[in-house]
Amino acid sequence: MNQRLSKFQAWMKENDIQVSFITSSENVFYLSGFYSDPHERLLALGIFQDDEPFLVCPGMEKHGAKNSGWESEIIGYSDIDHPWEMIQQAINKRSKNISKVAIEKEHMNVERYEAISNLFPNATFISAEEKLRKLRMIKDAKELKTIEEACSLADFAVEVGVSEIKEGKTELEILSAIEFALKKKGVTEMSFATMVLTGANAASPHGNPGLTKIQKGDLVLFDLGVVVDRYCSDITRTVAYGDINEKQKEIYDTVLNAQLAAIDASKPGVTSADVDLTARRIIAEAGYGEYFPHRLGHGLGISVHEYPSMTETNQLILEEGMVYTIEPGIYVPDVAGVRIEDDVYITADGVKVLTKFPKDLQIIRQ
Ligand code: MN
Ligand code: MN
């Protein structure tokens, strides 16, 4: 039995939960080692306090599930089977007197909730998500190594993007050059839709790349992430194309100072809020407080947004093993949009920055 599963079972015992039914691809992967994107089909992990767990997946993925190292029962169903009947049989073989069932309330849809409620008409349903978020928040050595690899590919991706900047190229042309270079290295998935934004578009925190052409005097913002063995990275860099004006420079320096200060403030024992506020105060003191409209960052791992949430109110105490982003930004419409984002890891006594692409203002003259 793997350690993650036994920690989860210990939580079930403490809370008197007889059955857990986990259905998101991310949490099934975290607990079983098997990843699948089943589209509309059902993927699930049945977990019990002491009995053998089972994995439910489309029949054609049974082989892959076995190869992933999952050693317990696998229930593969075909497109004409009734998986809920098979699940009922599997549960009946294991547990009786079920009064409390944990599910992923944010993930499960109403149809499946009705199906599982029919199996346990007298049970109380509670959410498994908070516990899983907390378990996933502390990364082990292998997870850290995988994230580091994803980060170094993200550094490479930004390097490619910067080298592709040229007068008249569109955002999408540069974006496709980045992803082409990554695919040649074997990368199959990005953490989210890659962003290359220039000029006025960069001044929107979540803009969409399009056919806008790069011009001298623009700031160009890259925000992207690479997935390696199911783990995400997430980096943002903003560079100048040709000479930029004093205001743009001032905004860049303010974001960089805030970002560096938040990295310095990151260590075990301080709160998420302390780190967010360290950056937020610097931006506010420079007069740009209202132009920093989002949290400082977010945890990352199997999901690109997970715990810890780096907000100005989160009193969560940082601990060794946490991985999160530090990404202050200032977006002044028609003036400049700058964001600088690194992924960091909390060590026993400080912080390790995992993304390493240079952050001093780069003025591209090619
Ligand atoms: Mn991010
Ligand atoms: Mn990002």
Coordinates of C-alpha atoms and ligand atoms in Angstrom, one line a residue:
M1 CA 0.0 0.0 0.0
N2 CA 1.4 3.4 -0.9
Q3 CA 2.1 6.0 1.7
R4 CA -0.3 8.6 0.3
L5 CA -3.1 6.1 0.5
S6 CA -2.3 5.1 4.0
K7 CA -2.3 8.8 5.1
F8 CA -5.7 9.2 3.5
Q9 CA -7.0 6.0 5.2
A10 CA -5.8 7.3 8.6
W11 CA -7.9 10.5 7.9
M12 CA -10.9 8.3 7.1
K13 CA -10.5 6.4 10.4
E14 CA -10.2 9.6 12.4
N15 CA -13.4 10.9 10.8
D16 CA -15.3 7.7 10.9
I17 CA -15.6 7.6 7.1
Q18 CA -16.2 4.1 5.8
V19 CA -15.9 4.7 2.0
S20 CA -14.2 7.4 -0.1
F21 CA -15.1 7.7 -3.7
I22 CA -12.5 9.8 -5.5
T23 CA -13.3 10.9 -9.1
S24 CA -11.0 13.7 -10.3
S25 CA -8.1 12.7 -12.6
E26 CA -5.7 14.6 -10.5
N27 CA -6.6 13.0 -7.1
V28 CA -7.0 9.6 -8.6
F29 CA -3.4 10.0 -10.0
Y30 CA -2.1 11.4 -6.6
L31 CA -3.5 8.4 -4.7
S32 CA -3.1 5.6 -7.2
G33 CA -0.2 6.6 -9.6
F34 CA -2.6 6.1 -12.5
Y35 CA -3.4 9.1 -14.7
S36 CA -6.3 9.1 -17.2
D37 CA -8.3 11.7 -18.8
P38 CA -11.5 9.7 -19.3
H39 CA -13.5 12.5 -21.0
E40 CA -17.2 11.9 -20.1
R41 CA -16.5 8.4 -18.9
L42 CA -16.3 7.5 -15.2
L43 CA -12.9 7.2 -13.5
A44 CA -12.9 6.5 -9.8
L45 CA -11.0 5.2 -6.8
G46 CA -12.9 3.4 -4.0
I47 CA -11.0 3.6 -0.7
F48 CA -11.9 1.8 2.6
Q49 CA -10.4 2.0 6.1
D50 CA -8.8 -1.4 5.9
D51 CA -10.2 -3.3 2.9
E52 CA -8.5 -3.4 -0.5
P53 CA -9.1 -0.3 -2.6
F54 CA -10.4 -0.5 -6.2
L55 CA -9.9 1.5 -9.3
V56 CA -12.7 2.0 -11.8
C57 CA -11.7 2.9 -15.4
P58 CA -12.8 2.4 -19.0
G59 CA -12.0 -1.2 -19.9
M60 CA -9.6 -0.1 -22.7
E61 CA -7.4 1.6 -20.0
K62 CA -7.2 -1.4 -17.7
H63 CA -3.8 -2.4 -19.2
G64 CA -2.4 1.1 -18.7
A65 CA -3.7 1.1 -15.1
K66 CA -1.9 -2.2 -14.4
N67 CA 1.3 -0.8 -15.9
S68 CA 1.2 2.3 -13.8
G69 CA 2.0 0.1 -10.8
W70 CA -1.5 -0.1 -9.3
E71 CA -1.6 -3.4 -7.5
S72 CA -5.1 -3.6 -6.2
E73 CA -8.3 -4.5 -8.0
I74 CA -9.2 -2.8 -11.3
I75 CA -12.8 -2.7 -12.5
G76 CA -12.7 -2.1 -16.2
Y77 CA -16.1 -1.4 -17.8
S78 CA -17.1 -1.4 -21.5
D79 CA -19.3 1.2 -23.2
I80 CA -22.3 -1.2 -22.8
D81 CA -21.6 -2.2 -19.2
H82 CA -23.3 -0.5 -16.2
P83 CA -20.3 0.7 -14.0
W84 CA -22.5 1.6 -11.0
E85 CA -23.7 -2.0 -10.7
M86 CA -20.1 -3.2 -10.8
I87 CA -19.2 -0.6 -8.2
Q88 CA -22.1 -1.7 -5.9
Q89 CA -20.9 -5.3 -6.1
A90 CA -17.3 -4.3 -5.3
I91 CA -18.4 -2.2 -2.3
N92 CA -20.8 -4.9 -1.0
K93 CA -17.9 -7.3 -1.0
R94 CA -16.0 -5.0 1.4
S95 CA -17.9 -2.8 3.8
K96 CA -21.2 -3.1 5.6
N97 CA -23.0 -0.4 7.7
I98 CA -21.9 2.6 5.7
S99 CA -22.9 5.8 7.3
K100 CA -20.3 8.3 6.0
V101 CA -19.0 8.6 2.5
A102 CA -16.3 11.1 1.3
I103 CA -16.6 12.4 -2.3
E104 CA -15.1 15.3 -4.2
K105 CA -18.1 17.6 -4.0
E106 CA -16.5 20.3 -6.2
H107 CA -15.8 17.7 -8.9
M108 CA -18.7 15.3 -8.9
N109 CA -21.6 16.1 -11.2
V110 CA -25.2 15.8 -10.2
E111 CA -25.9 12.6 -12.2
R112 CA -23.1 10.8 -10.4
Y113 CA -24.1 12.1 -7.1
E114 CA -27.5 10.7 -7.6
A115 CA -26.0 7.4 -8.6
I116 CA -23.8 7.2 -5.5
S117 CA -26.7 8.4 -3.2
N118 CA -28.8 5.5 -4.5
L119 CA -26.0 3.1 -3.4
F120 CA -26.0 4.6 0.2
P121 CA -29.4 6.0 0.8
N122 CA -28.8 6.5 4.5
A123 CA -25.2 7.9 4.4
T124 CA -23.9 11.4 5.0
F125 CA -21.7 12.7 2.2
I126 CA -18.7 14.8 3.2
S127 CA -16.0 16.5 1.1
A128 CA -12.7 14.8 0.6
E129 CA -11.2 17.8 -1.2
E130 CA -9.8 19.8 1.7
K131 CA -7.9 16.8 3.0
L132 CA -6.5 16.0 -0.4
R133 CA -5.4 19.6 -1.0
K134 CA -3.5 19.6 2.3
L135 CA -1.8 16.3 1.5
R136 CA -0.8 17.5 -2.0
M137 CA 0.5 20.8 -0.6
I138 CA 3.6 19.1 0.8
K139 CA 5.8 17.8 -2.0
D140 CA 8.1 14.8 -1.6
A141 CA 11.6 14.6 -3.1
K142 CA 10.4 12.9 -6.3
E143 CA 7.7 15.5 -6.9
L144 CA 10.1 18.3 -6.4
K145 CA 12.5 16.8 -8.9
T146 CA 9.8 16.5 -11.5
I147 CA 8.7 20.1 -10.9
E148 CA 12.3 21.3 -11.3
E149 CA 12.4 19.6 -14.6
A150 CA 9.2 21.2 -15.7
C151 CA 10.6 24.6 -14.5
S152 CA 13.8 24.2 -16.5
L153 CA 11.7 23.5 -19.7
A154 CA 9.7 26.6 -18.9
D155 CA 13.0 28.6 -18.7
F156 CA 13.9 27.1 -22.1
A157 CA 10.5 28.1 -23.5
V158 CA 10.9 31.7 -22.5
E159 CA 14.4 31.8 -24.0
V160 CA 13.0 30.6 -27.3
G161 CA 10.2 33.2 -27.1
V162 CA 12.6 36.0 -26.5
S163 CA 14.9 34.9 -29.3
E164 CA 11.8 34.9 -31.7
I165 CA 10.9 38.6 -31.0
K166 CA 11.1 40.6 -34.2
E167 CA 9.4 43.7 -35.6
G168 CA 6.1 42.7 -37.3
K169 CA 5.8 39.2 -35.9
T170 CA 2.5 38.4 -34.3
E171 CA 1.9 37.1 -30.8
L172 CA 0.6 33.8 -32.2
E173 CA 3.7 33.4 -34.5
I174 CA 6.0 33.6 -31.5
L175 CA 3.7 31.4 -29.4
S176 CA 3.8 28.6 -32.0
A177 CA 7.6 28.9 -32.3
I178 CA 7.8 28.3 -28.5
E179 CA 5.5 25.3 -28.6
F180 CA 7.2 23.9 -31.7
A181 CA 10.6 24.0 -30.0
L182 CA 9.1 22.3 -26.9
K183 CA 7.4 19.5 -28.9
K184 CA 10.8 18.8 -30.6
K185 CA 12.0 18.1 -27.0
G186 CA 9.2 15.7 -26.4
V187 CA 6.9 18.0 -24.4
T188 CA 3.3 17.0 -25.1
E189 CA 1.3 19.3 -22.8
M190 CA 1.4 22.8 -21.5
S191 CA 0.1 23.7 -18.0
F192 CA -2.4 26.1 -19.6
A193 CA -2.8 28.0 -22.9
T194 CA 0.5 29.8 -23.5
M195 CA 0.4 33.6 -23.4
V196 CA 2.5 35.9 -25.5
L197 CA 1.1 39.4 -25.2
T198 CA 2.4 42.6 -26.5
G199 CA 1.8 46.4 -26.1
A200 CA -1.7 47.1 -24.9
N201 CA -2.6 43.4 -24.6
A202 CA 0.2 42.9 -22.0
A203 CA -1.7 45.4 -19.8
S204 CA -4.5 42.9 -19.3
P205 CA -3.7 40.3 -16.6
H206 CA -5.4 37.5 -18.6
G207 CA -5.2 38.6 -22.2
N208 CA -5.6 36.4 -25.2
P209 CA -2.8 36.1 -27.8
G210 CA -3.8 37.0 -31.3
L211 CA -2.7 38.6 -34.5
T212 CA -1.3 41.7 -32.8
K213 CA 2.1 42.6 -34.3
I214 CA 5.1 43.4 -32.1
Q215 CA 6.4 46.9 -32.4
K216 CA 9.5 48.8 -31.1
G217 CA 8.8 50.3 -27.7
D218 CA 6.5 47.4 -26.7
L219 CA 6.7 45.4 -23.5
V220 CA 6.3 41.7 -24.4
L221 CA 4.9 39.4 -21.7
F222 CA 5.3 35.6 -21.8
D223 CA 3.3 33.5 -19.4
L224 CA 3.5 29.7 -19.8
G225 CA 4.1 26.4 -18.2
V226 CA 5.2 22.9 -19.1
V227 CA 3.9 19.6 -17.9
V228 CA 6.4 16.9 -17.0
D229 CA 5.1 13.5 -15.8
R230 CA 1.8 15.2 -14.8
Y231 CA 3.5 18.1 -12.8
C232 CA 3.2 21.7 -13.9
S233 CA 5.5 24.7 -14.0
D234 CA 4.4 28.3 -14.5
I235 CA 6.6 31.2 -15.4
T236 CA 6.1 34.8 -16.5
R237 CA 8.7 37.2 -17.9
T238 CA 8.2 40.6 -19.4
V239 CA 10.9 42.0 -21.8
A240 CA 11.2 45.3 -23.7
Y241 CA 11.4 45.4 -27.5
G242 CA 13.6 48.3 -28.2
D243 CA 13.7 51.4 -26.0
I244 CA 10.8 51.9 -23.6
N245 CA 9.8 55.0 -21.8
E246 CA 10.6 56.1 -18.2
K247 CA 7.1 55.2 -16.9
Q248 CA 7.4 51.6 -18.4
K249 CA 10.8 51.3 -16.7
E250 CA 9.5 52.5 -13.4
I251 CA 6.7 50.0 -13.5
Y252 CA 9.1 47.2 -14.4
D253 CA 11.5 48.1 -11.5
T254 CA 8.6 48.2 -9.1
V255 CA 7.3 44.8 -10.0
L256 CA 10.9 43.3 -9.9
N257 CA 11.5 44.8 -6.4
A258 CA 8.2 43.5 -5.1
Q259 CA 8.9 40.1 -6.6
L260 CA 12.5 39.8 -5.1
A261 CA 11.2 41.0 -1.7
A262 CA 8.5 38.3 -1.7
I263 CA 11.1 35.7 -2.5
D264 CA 13.3 36.9 0.4
A265 CA 10.3 36.8 2.7
S266 CA 9.5 33.2 1.8
K267 CA 10.6 30.7 4.5
P268 CA 9.1 28.2 6.9
G269 CA 7.1 29.8 9.7
V270 CA 5.8 32.9 8.0
T271 CA 2.3 33.1 6.6
S272 CA 1.1 33.3 3.0
A273 CA -0.3 36.7 3.9
D274 CA 3.1 37.9 5.1
V275 CA 4.6 37.1 1.7
D276 CA 1.8 38.6 -0.3
L277 CA 1.8 41.8 1.7
T278 CA 5.6 42.1 1.4
A279 CA 5.1 42.5 -2.4
R280 CA 1.8 44.4 -2.2
R281 CA 3.2 47.1 0.1
I282 CA 6.1 47.8 -2.2
I283 CA 3.7 48.2 -5.2
A284 CA 1.3 50.4 -3.1
E285 CA 4.1 52.6 -1.9
A286 CA 5.2 53.2 -5.5
G287 CA 1.6 54.4 -6.2
Y288 CA 0.4 51.3 -8.2
G289 CA -1.6 49.5 -5.5
E290 CA -4.9 49.6 -7.5
Y291 CA -3.1 48.2 -10.6
F292 CA -2.1 44.9 -8.8
P293 CA -5.6 43.3 -8.8
H294 CA -4.7 39.7 -8.1
R295 CA -3.2 37.5 -5.3
L296 CA 0.6 37.2 -5.2
G297 CA 0.6 33.5 -6.3
H298 CA -0.7 30.0 -6.0
G299 CA 0.6 26.6 -5.1
L300 CA 1.4 24.3 -8.0
G301 CA 1.9 20.6 -8.6
I302 CA -0.4 18.2 -10.4
S303 CA -2.7 21.2 -10.9
V304 CA -1.4 24.5 -12.0
H305 CA -3.5 26.2 -9.3
E306 CA -3.5 24.4 -5.9
Y307 CA -2.7 25.1 -2.3
P308 CA -1.2 27.2 -0.8
S309 CA -3.2 30.3 -2.1
M310 CA -0.9 33.3 -1.6
T311 CA -3.4 36.0 -0.7
E312 CA -3.1 38.9 1.7
T313 CA -5.5 37.3 4.1
N314 CA -4.4 33.7 4.2
Q315 CA -2.9 32.9 7.6
L316 CA -1.6 29.5 6.5
I317 CA 1.9 29.0 7.9
L318 CA 4.5 28.0 5.2
E319 CA 6.3 24.7 5.7
E320 CA 9.1 22.8 4.1
G321 CA 7.9 21.1 0.9
M322 CA 5.5 23.7 -0.3
V323 CA 5.8 24.8 -3.9
Y324 CA 4.1 28.1 -5.1
T325 CA 4.4 30.9 -7.5
I326 CA 5.4 34.5 -6.8
E327 CA 3.9 36.7 -9.5
P328 CA 3.2 40.3 -8.7
G329 CA 2.0 42.4 -11.6
I330 CA 1.1 46.0 -12.5
Y331 CA -1.3 46.6 -15.3
V332 CA -1.9 50.2 -16.3
P333 CA -4.2 50.4 -19.3
D334 CA -2.4 52.1 -22.3
V335 CA 0.8 52.5 -20.3
A336 CA 2.3 49.1 -19.4
G337 CA 1.6 45.6 -18.3
V338 CA 4.4 43.9 -16.4
R339 CA 4.3 40.6 -14.5
I340 CA 7.2 38.6 -13.2
E341 CA 6.6 35.0 -12.0
D342 CA 8.8 32.4 -10.5
D343 CA 8.1 29.0 -9.0
V344 CA 9.6 28.5 -5.5
Y345 CA 10.1 25.7 -3.1
I346 CA 10.2 26.1 0.7
T347 CA 13.3 24.4 2.1
A348 CA 14.1 23.6 5.8
D349 CA 15.3 27.1 6.4
G350 CA 14.5 29.3 3.4
V351 CA 13.5 29.1 -0.2
K352 CA 14.7 27.7 -3.5
V353 CA 13.8 29.4 -6.7
L354 CA 13.0 26.8 -9.4
T355 CA 12.6 29.0 -12.5
K356 CA 15.8 30.7 -13.4
F357 CA 15.4 32.8 -16.6
P358 CA 17.0 36.2 -15.9
K359 CA 14.8 38.9 -14.5
D360 CA 16.8 42.1 -15.0
L361 CA 15.1 44.2 -17.6
Q362 CA 16.1 42.9 -21.0
I363 CA 16.0 45.2 -23.9
I364 CA 15.8 43.2 -27.1
R365 CA 17.3 44.9 -30.1
Q366 CA 17.2 42.1 -32.8
Ligands
MN1 MN 0.7 31.5 -12.1
MN2 MN 1.6 32.1 -15.0

